XYZ file of C-alpha atoms in Angstrom:
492
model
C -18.882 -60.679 12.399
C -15.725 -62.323 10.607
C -16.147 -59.681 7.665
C -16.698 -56.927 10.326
C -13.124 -58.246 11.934
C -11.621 -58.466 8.487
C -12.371 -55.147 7.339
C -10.794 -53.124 10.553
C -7.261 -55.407 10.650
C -7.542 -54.322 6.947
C -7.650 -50.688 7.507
C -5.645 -50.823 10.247
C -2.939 -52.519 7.996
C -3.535 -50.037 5.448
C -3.202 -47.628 7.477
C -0.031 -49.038 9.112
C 1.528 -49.090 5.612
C 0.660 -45.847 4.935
C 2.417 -44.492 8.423
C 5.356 -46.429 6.926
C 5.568 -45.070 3.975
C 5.235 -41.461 4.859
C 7.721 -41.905 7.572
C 10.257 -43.655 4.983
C 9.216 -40.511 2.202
C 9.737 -37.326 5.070
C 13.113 -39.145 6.210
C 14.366 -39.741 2.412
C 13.081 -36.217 1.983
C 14.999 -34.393 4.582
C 18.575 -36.384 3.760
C 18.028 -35.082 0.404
C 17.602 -31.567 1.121
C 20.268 -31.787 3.629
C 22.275 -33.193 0.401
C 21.788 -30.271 -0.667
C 22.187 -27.633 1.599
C 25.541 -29.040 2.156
C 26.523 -29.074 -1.559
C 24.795 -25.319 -1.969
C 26.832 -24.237 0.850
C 30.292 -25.909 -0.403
C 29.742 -24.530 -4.163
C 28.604 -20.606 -2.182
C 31.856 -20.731 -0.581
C 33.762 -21.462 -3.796
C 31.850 -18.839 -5.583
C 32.873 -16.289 -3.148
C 36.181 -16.819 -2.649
C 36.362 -16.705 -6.839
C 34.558 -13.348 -6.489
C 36.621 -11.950 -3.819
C 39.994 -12.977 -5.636
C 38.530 -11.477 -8.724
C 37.599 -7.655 -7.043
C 41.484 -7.649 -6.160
C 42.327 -8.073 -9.810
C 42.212 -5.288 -12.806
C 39.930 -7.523 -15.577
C 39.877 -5.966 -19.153
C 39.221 -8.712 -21.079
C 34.880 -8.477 -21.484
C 34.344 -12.059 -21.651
C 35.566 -12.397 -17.941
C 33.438 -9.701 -17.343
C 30.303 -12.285 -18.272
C 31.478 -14.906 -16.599
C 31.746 -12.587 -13.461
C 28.635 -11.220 -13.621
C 26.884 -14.826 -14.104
C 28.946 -16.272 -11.483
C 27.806 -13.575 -8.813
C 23.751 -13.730 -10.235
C 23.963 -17.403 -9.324
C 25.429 -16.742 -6.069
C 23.071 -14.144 -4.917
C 20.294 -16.996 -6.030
C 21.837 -19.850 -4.115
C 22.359 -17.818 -0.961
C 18.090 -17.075 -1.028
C 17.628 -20.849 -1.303
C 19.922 -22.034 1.261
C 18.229 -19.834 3.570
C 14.837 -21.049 2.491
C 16.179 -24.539 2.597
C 17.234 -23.980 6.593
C 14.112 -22.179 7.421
C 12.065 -24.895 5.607
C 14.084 -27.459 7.463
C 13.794 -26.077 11.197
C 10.182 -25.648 10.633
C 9.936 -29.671 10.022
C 12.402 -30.080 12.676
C 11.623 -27.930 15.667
C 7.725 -27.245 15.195
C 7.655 -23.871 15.272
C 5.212 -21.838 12.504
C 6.373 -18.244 10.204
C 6.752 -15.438 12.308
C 2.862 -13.741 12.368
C 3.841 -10.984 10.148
C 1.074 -11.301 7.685
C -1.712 -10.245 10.483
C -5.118 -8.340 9.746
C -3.295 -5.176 10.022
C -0.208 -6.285 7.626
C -2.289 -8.460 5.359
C -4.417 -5.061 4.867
C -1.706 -2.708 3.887
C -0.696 -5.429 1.057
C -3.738 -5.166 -0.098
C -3.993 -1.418 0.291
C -0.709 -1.093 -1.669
C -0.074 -3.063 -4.755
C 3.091 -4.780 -4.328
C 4.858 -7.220 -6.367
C 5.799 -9.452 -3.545
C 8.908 -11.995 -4.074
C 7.850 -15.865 -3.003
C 9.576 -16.452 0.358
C 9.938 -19.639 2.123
C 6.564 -19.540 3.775
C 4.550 -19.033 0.189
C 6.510 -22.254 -1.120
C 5.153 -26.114 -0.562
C 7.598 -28.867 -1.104
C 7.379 -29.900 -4.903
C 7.990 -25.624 -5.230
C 10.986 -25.703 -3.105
C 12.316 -28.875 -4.114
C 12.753 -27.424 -8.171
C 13.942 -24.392 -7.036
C 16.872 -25.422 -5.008
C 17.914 -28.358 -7.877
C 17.319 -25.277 -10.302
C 19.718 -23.006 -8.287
C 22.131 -25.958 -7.464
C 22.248 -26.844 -11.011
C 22.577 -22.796 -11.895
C 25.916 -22.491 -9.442
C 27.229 -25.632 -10.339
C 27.327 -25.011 -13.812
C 28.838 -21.234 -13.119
C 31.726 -22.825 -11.271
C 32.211 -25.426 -13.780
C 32.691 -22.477 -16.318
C 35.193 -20.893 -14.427
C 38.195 -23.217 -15.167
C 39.384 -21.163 -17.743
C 38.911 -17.612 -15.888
C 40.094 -18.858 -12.909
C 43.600 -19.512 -15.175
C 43.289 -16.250 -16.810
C 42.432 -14.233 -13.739
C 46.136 -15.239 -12.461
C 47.324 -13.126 -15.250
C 45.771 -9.953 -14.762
C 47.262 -7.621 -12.467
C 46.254 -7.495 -8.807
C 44.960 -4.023 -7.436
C 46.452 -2.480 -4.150
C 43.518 -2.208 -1.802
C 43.463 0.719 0.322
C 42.662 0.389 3.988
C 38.865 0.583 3.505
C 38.531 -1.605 0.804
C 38.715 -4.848 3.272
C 35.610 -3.407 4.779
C 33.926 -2.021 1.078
C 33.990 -5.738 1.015
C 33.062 -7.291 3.969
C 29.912 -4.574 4.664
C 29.120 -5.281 0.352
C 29.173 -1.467 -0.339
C 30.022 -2.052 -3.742
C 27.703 -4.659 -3.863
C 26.870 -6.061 -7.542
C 29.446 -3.096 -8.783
C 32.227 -5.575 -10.175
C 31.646 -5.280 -13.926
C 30.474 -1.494 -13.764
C 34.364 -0.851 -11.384
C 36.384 -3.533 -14.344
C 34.995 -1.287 -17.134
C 35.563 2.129 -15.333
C 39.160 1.107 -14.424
C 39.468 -0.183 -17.786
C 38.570 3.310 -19.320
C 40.317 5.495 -17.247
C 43.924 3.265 -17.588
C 43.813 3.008 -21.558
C 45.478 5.188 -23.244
C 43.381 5.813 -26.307
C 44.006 9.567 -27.126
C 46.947 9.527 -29.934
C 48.792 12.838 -30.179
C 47.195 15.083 -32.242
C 43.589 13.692 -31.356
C 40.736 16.098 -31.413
C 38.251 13.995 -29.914
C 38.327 13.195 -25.959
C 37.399 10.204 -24.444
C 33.979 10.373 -22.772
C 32.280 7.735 -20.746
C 28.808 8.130 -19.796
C 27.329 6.572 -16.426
C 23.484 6.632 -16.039
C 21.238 5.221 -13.482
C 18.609 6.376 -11.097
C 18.729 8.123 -8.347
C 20.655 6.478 -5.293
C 21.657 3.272 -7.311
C 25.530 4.502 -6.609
C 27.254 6.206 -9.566
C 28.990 8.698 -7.762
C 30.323 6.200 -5.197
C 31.420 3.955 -7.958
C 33.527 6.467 -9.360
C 34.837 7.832 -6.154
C 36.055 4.007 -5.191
C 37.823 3.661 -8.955
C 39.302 7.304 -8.980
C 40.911 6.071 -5.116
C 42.661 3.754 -6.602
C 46.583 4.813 -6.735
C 47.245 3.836 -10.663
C 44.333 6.365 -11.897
C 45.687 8.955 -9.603
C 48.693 8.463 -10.818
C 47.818 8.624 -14.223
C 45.620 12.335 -14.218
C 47.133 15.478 -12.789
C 44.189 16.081 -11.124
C 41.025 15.600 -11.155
C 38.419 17.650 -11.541
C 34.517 17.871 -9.907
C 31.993 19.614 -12.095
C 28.131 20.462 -11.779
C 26.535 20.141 -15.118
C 24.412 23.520 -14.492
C 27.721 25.899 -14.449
C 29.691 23.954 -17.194
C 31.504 26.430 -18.093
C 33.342 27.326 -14.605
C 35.655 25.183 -16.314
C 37.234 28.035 -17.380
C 37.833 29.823 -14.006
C 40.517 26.988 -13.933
C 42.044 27.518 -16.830
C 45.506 28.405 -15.379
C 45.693 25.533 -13.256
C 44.906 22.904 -15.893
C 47.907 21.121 -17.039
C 49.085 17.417 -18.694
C 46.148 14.922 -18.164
C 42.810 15.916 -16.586
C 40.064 13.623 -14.941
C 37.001 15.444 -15.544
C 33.806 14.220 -13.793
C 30.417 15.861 -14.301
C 26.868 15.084 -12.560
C 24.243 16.301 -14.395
C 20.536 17.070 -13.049
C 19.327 18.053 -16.275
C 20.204 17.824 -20.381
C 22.815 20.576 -21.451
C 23.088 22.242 -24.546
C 24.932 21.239 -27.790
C 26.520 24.912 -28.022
C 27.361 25.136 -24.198
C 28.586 21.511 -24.202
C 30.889 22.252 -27.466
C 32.566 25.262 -25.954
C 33.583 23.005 -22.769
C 34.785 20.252 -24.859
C 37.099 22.632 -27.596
C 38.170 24.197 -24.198
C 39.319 21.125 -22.416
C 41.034 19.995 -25.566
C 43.169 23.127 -26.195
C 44.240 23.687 -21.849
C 45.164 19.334 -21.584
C 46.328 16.153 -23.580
C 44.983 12.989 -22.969
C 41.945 14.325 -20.893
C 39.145 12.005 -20.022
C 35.475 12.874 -19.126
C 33.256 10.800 -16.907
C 29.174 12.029 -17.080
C 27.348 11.406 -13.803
C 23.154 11.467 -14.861
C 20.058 9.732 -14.284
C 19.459 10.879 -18.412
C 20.051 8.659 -20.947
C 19.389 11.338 -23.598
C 23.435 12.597 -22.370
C 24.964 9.254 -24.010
C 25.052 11.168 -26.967
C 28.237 13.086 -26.026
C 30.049 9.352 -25.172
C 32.980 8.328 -27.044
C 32.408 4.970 -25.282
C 29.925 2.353 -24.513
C 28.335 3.832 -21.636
C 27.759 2.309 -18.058
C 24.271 1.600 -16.663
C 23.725 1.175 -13.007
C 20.464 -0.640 -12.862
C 18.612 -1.213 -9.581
C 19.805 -4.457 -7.453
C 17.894 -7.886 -8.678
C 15.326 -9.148 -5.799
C 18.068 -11.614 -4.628
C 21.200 -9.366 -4.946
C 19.215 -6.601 -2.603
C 18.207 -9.506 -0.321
C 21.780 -10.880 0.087
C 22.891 -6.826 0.778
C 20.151 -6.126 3.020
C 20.735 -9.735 4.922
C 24.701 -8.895 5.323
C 23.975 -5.170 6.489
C 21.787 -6.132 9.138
C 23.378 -9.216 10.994
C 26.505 -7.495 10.270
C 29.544 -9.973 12.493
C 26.509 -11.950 14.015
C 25.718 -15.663 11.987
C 21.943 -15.385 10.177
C 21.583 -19.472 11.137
C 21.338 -17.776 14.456
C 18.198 -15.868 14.135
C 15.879 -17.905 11.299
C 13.016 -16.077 11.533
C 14.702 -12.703 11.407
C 15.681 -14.122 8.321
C 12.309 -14.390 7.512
C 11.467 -10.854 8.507
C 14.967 -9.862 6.247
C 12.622 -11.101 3.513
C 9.530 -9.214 4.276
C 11.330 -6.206 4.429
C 13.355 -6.696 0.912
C 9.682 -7.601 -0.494
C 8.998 -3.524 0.724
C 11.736 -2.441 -0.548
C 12.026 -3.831 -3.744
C 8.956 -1.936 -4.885
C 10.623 1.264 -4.803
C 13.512 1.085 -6.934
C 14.901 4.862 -6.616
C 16.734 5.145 -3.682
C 16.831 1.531 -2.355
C 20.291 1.380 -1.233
C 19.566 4.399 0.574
C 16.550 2.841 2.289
C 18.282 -0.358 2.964
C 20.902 1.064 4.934
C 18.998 3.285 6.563
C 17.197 0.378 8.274
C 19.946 -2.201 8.434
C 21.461 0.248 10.557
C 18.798 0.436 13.138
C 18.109 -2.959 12.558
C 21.657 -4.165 13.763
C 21.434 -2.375 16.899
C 18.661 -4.901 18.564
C 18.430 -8.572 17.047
C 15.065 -9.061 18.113
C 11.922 -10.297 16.690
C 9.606 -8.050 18.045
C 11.715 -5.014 17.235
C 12.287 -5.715 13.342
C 8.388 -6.881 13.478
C 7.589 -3.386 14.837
C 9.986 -1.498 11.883
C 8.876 -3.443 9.401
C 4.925 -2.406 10.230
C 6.245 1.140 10.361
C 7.629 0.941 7.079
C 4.180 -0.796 5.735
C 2.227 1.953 7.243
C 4.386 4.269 6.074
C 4.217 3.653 2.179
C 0.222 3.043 2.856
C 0.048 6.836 3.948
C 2.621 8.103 1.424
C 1.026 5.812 -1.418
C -1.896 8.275 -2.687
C -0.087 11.479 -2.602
C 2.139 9.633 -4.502
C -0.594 9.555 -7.377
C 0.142 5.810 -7.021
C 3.855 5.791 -7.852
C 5.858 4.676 -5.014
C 9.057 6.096 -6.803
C 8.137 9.470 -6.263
C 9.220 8.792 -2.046
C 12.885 9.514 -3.914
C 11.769 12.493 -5.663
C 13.811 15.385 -3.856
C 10.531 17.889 -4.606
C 8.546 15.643 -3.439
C 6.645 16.339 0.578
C 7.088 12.604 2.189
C 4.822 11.963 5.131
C 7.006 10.299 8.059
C 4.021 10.236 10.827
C 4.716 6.535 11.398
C 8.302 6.765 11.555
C 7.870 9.453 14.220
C 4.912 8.857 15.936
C 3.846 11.952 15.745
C 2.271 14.483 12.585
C 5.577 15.454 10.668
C 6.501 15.908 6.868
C 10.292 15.925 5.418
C 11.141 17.314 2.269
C 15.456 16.818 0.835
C 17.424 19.510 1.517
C 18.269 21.290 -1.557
C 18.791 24.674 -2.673
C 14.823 25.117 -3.419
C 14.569 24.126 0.259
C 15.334 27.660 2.167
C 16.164 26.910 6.197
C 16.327 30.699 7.882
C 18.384 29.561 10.710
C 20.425 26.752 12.453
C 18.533 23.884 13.443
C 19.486 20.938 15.372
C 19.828 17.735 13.646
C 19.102 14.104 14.350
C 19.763 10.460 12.169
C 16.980 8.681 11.279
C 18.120 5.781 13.650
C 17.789 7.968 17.040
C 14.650 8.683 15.668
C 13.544 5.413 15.334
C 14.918 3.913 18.508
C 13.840 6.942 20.529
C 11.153 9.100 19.266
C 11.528 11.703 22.519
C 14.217 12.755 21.323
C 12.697 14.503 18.361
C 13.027 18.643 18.743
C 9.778 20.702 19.293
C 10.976 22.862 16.577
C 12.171 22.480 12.882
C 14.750 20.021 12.730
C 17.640 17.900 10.048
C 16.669 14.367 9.536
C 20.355 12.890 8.340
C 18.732 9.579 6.444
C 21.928 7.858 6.261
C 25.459 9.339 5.894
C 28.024 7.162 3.959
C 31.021 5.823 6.415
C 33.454 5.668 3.119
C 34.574 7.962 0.478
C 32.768 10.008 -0.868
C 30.901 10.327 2.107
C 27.439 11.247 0.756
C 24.346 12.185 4.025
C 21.134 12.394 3.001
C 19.819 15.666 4.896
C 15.695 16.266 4.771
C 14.132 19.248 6.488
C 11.599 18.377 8.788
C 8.551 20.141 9.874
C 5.524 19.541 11.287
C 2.015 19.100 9.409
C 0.755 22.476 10.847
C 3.536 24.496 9.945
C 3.421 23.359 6.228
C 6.698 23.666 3.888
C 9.384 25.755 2.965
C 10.484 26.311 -0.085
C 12.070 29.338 -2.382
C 15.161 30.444 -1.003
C 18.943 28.830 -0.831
C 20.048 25.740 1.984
C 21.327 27.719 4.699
C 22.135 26.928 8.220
C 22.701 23.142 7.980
C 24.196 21.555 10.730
C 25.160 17.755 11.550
C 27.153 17.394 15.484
C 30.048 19.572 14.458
C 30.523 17.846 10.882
C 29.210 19.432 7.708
C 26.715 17.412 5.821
């Protein structure tokens, strides 16, 4: 009986100990995340006001242009773990589980689609979370600690006038993860590297995919009023008729800023005839190429510029600040969650994502509500899951302009877009709609043919996406020239 007696008070002591100790390890645990949070969220703010001093500055000098660029990586970085970090903390805290988002019916279309899904706070257990955010603490700490010498050096280069819409390029991130790619471009365009007497003219070369944001890029740096001032004029060229150029051969005078966007490679002959032209009609001339083909660096004089596709953390912190837009994310943690969910779609189609991100951050803004994002984000699942095998498999081809994209489960009903471009041929007016009425209101859709606007830019140079839309029985229409397009009294 006395060994019976002795056993239980020792398991109830052991277990009394353990109780202890756990207690003493979760309370340890959470004062030394909340260490952390706080110094995460101290070193973010210092980060950003360094970033925000150093977009209002003309940088030439490319070792600041390192340091910039590895400053703002660890930024984007730290702002994914301090929300993980705060999610991970009010779960402890307040009880409550993930949002359900990974259901029978989500969990299938994962599965159904192969998807190279980013680890969120809910795929993370402690030991994970607890090296990442000393990984991206120690990251942003030793950024910052760099920065002494840039910070002194940034004093000294001259500060750009910002136009009016600048203040909100920056507060909306349209420019987002553009600050090396705008120092360069400014860089090139203000030197004056053409000596009298120079045959050559200086050519800089800007490739990236489609929708990554080279012609906004150079619409924001040829806005700015030193580069106007330093060109005549500038001049907007399709790379298929090249040789207009010479239609405005009477009005070219002094300095020209050339720009060309190219669709497809141009010929050495055809390409040297523009060139000797441009040289005899101006002095001091500079070209800019606009392509997606990497074969056209060969007519650079320069390094060229490539626009890759935002990093998993940089699209996260866009997608985040486009969708809360004025309203505070610590608000709403598990549309933060959802925020993730929905990056974790769209990072797997790299063509066109800032397209597709502000397309749904803008309907997304427009009702803060957990069941509503949980809705769009299924529509968006089910969406690439019917799109996927016409798509041979290759997500990327939703960005193709040729390409027939199913938007059934956008519209609740059969219907098939295809870009509006001149292969596209429209035979009459048709009314037009954005993507978020159609979203928020799926009524509203016309009985006939009809524009979808995807998204239409709010700043220079104010870029819509138009698609024609038909529905499944009426088939396609291709062959003939864009006619007839109509956007609410505004040209698109």
């Amino acid at each position: 009986m006395e060994t019976a007696i002795s056993a239980v008070a020792s398991e109830l002591v052991s277990q009394f100990v353990s109780l202890l100790m756990n207690k003493y390890y979760s309370l340890s645990h959470a004062q030394s995340e909340e260490k952390v949070m706080q110094r995460l969220h101290h070193l973010l703010m210092r980060a950003g006001t360094i970033l925000e001093e150093a977009d209002t500055r003309y940088i030439t000098n490319s070792g600041m242009m390192m340091h910039l660029k590895t400053l703002s990586e660890a930024m984007y970085r730290g702002h994914r773990v301090l929300d993980c970090l705060r999610y991970h903390a009010l779960q402890h805290s307040a009880g409550f589980d993930k949002v359900s988002i990974n259901d029978s019916s989500s969990s299938s279309l994962h599965l159904a689609i192969p998807f190279k899904r980013s680890r969120t706070t809910s795929g993370k257990d402690d030991k994970e979370m607890r090296l990442e955010s000393h990984g991206a603490l120690k990251s942003l700490e030793i950024a910052i600690a760099n920065m002494a010498e840039f910070i002194v050096l940034l004093g000294g280069c001259q500060r750009i006038s910002r136009r009016p819409y600048d203040v909100y390029l920056y507060t909306d991130n349209f420019m987002f993860g553009r600050h090396t790619g705008k120092q360069k471009l400014l860089s090139f365009l203000l030197e004056h590297n053409n000596p009298p007497g120079d045959h050559a003219l200086s050519v800089l070369p800007i490739i990236g995919g489609a929708g990554v944001g080279k012609k906004t890029l150079v619409a924001h740096v040829c806005g700015d009023q030193r580069v106007r001032s330093r060109f005549s004029s500038i001049l907007h060229l399709n790379g298929h008729n090249l040789l207009t150029i010479f239609d405005h051969g009477r009005t070219m005078f002094w300095t020209m800023l050339v720009v060309i966007e190219f669709a497809s490679d141009v010929g050495e002959d055809e390409w040297k005839r523009f060139h000797s032209f441009l040289i005899r009609m101006s002095t001091g001339s500079k070209i800019i190429i606009i392509s997606k083909l990497k074969r056209l660096t060969r007519f650079g004089s320069v390094q060229p510029i490539f626009l890759n596709v935002l990093s998993y953390d940089e699209l996260r912190y866009l997608f985040k600040t486009l969708a809360f837009g004025s309203v505070d994310p610590t608000e709403h943690p598990r549309l933060v969650q959802l925020a993730d969910e929905f990056c974790n779609m769209l990072h797997n189609v790299p063509a066109g994502t800032l397209i597709a991100t502000n397309m749904l951050t803008d309907v997304l803004r427009m009702n803060l509500s957990v069941q509503f994002w949980h809705c769009i984000l299924e529509k968006g699942l089910r969406y690439f899951k019917r799109n996927y095998s016409t798509c041979g498999g290759r997500l990327s081809m939703l960005t193709d302009q040729a390409h027939l994209v199913d938007i059934t489960d956008y519209a609740l009903q059969p219907l098939s877009m295809i870009a509006c471009t001149p292969n596209v041929s429209i035979k009459k007016e048709l009314p037009s709609l954005t993507f978020g009425e159609l979203i928020r209101d799926p009524s509203v859709i016309p009985k006939q043919d009809f524009i979808l606007i995807a998204w239409e830019s709010r700043i220079p140079p104010h870029n819509s996406f138009p698609h024609l839309v038909t529905s499944h029985a009426q088939g396609t229409h291709e062959g003939g020239a864009l006619t007839g397009r109509k956007r609410r009294g505004a040209p698109i």
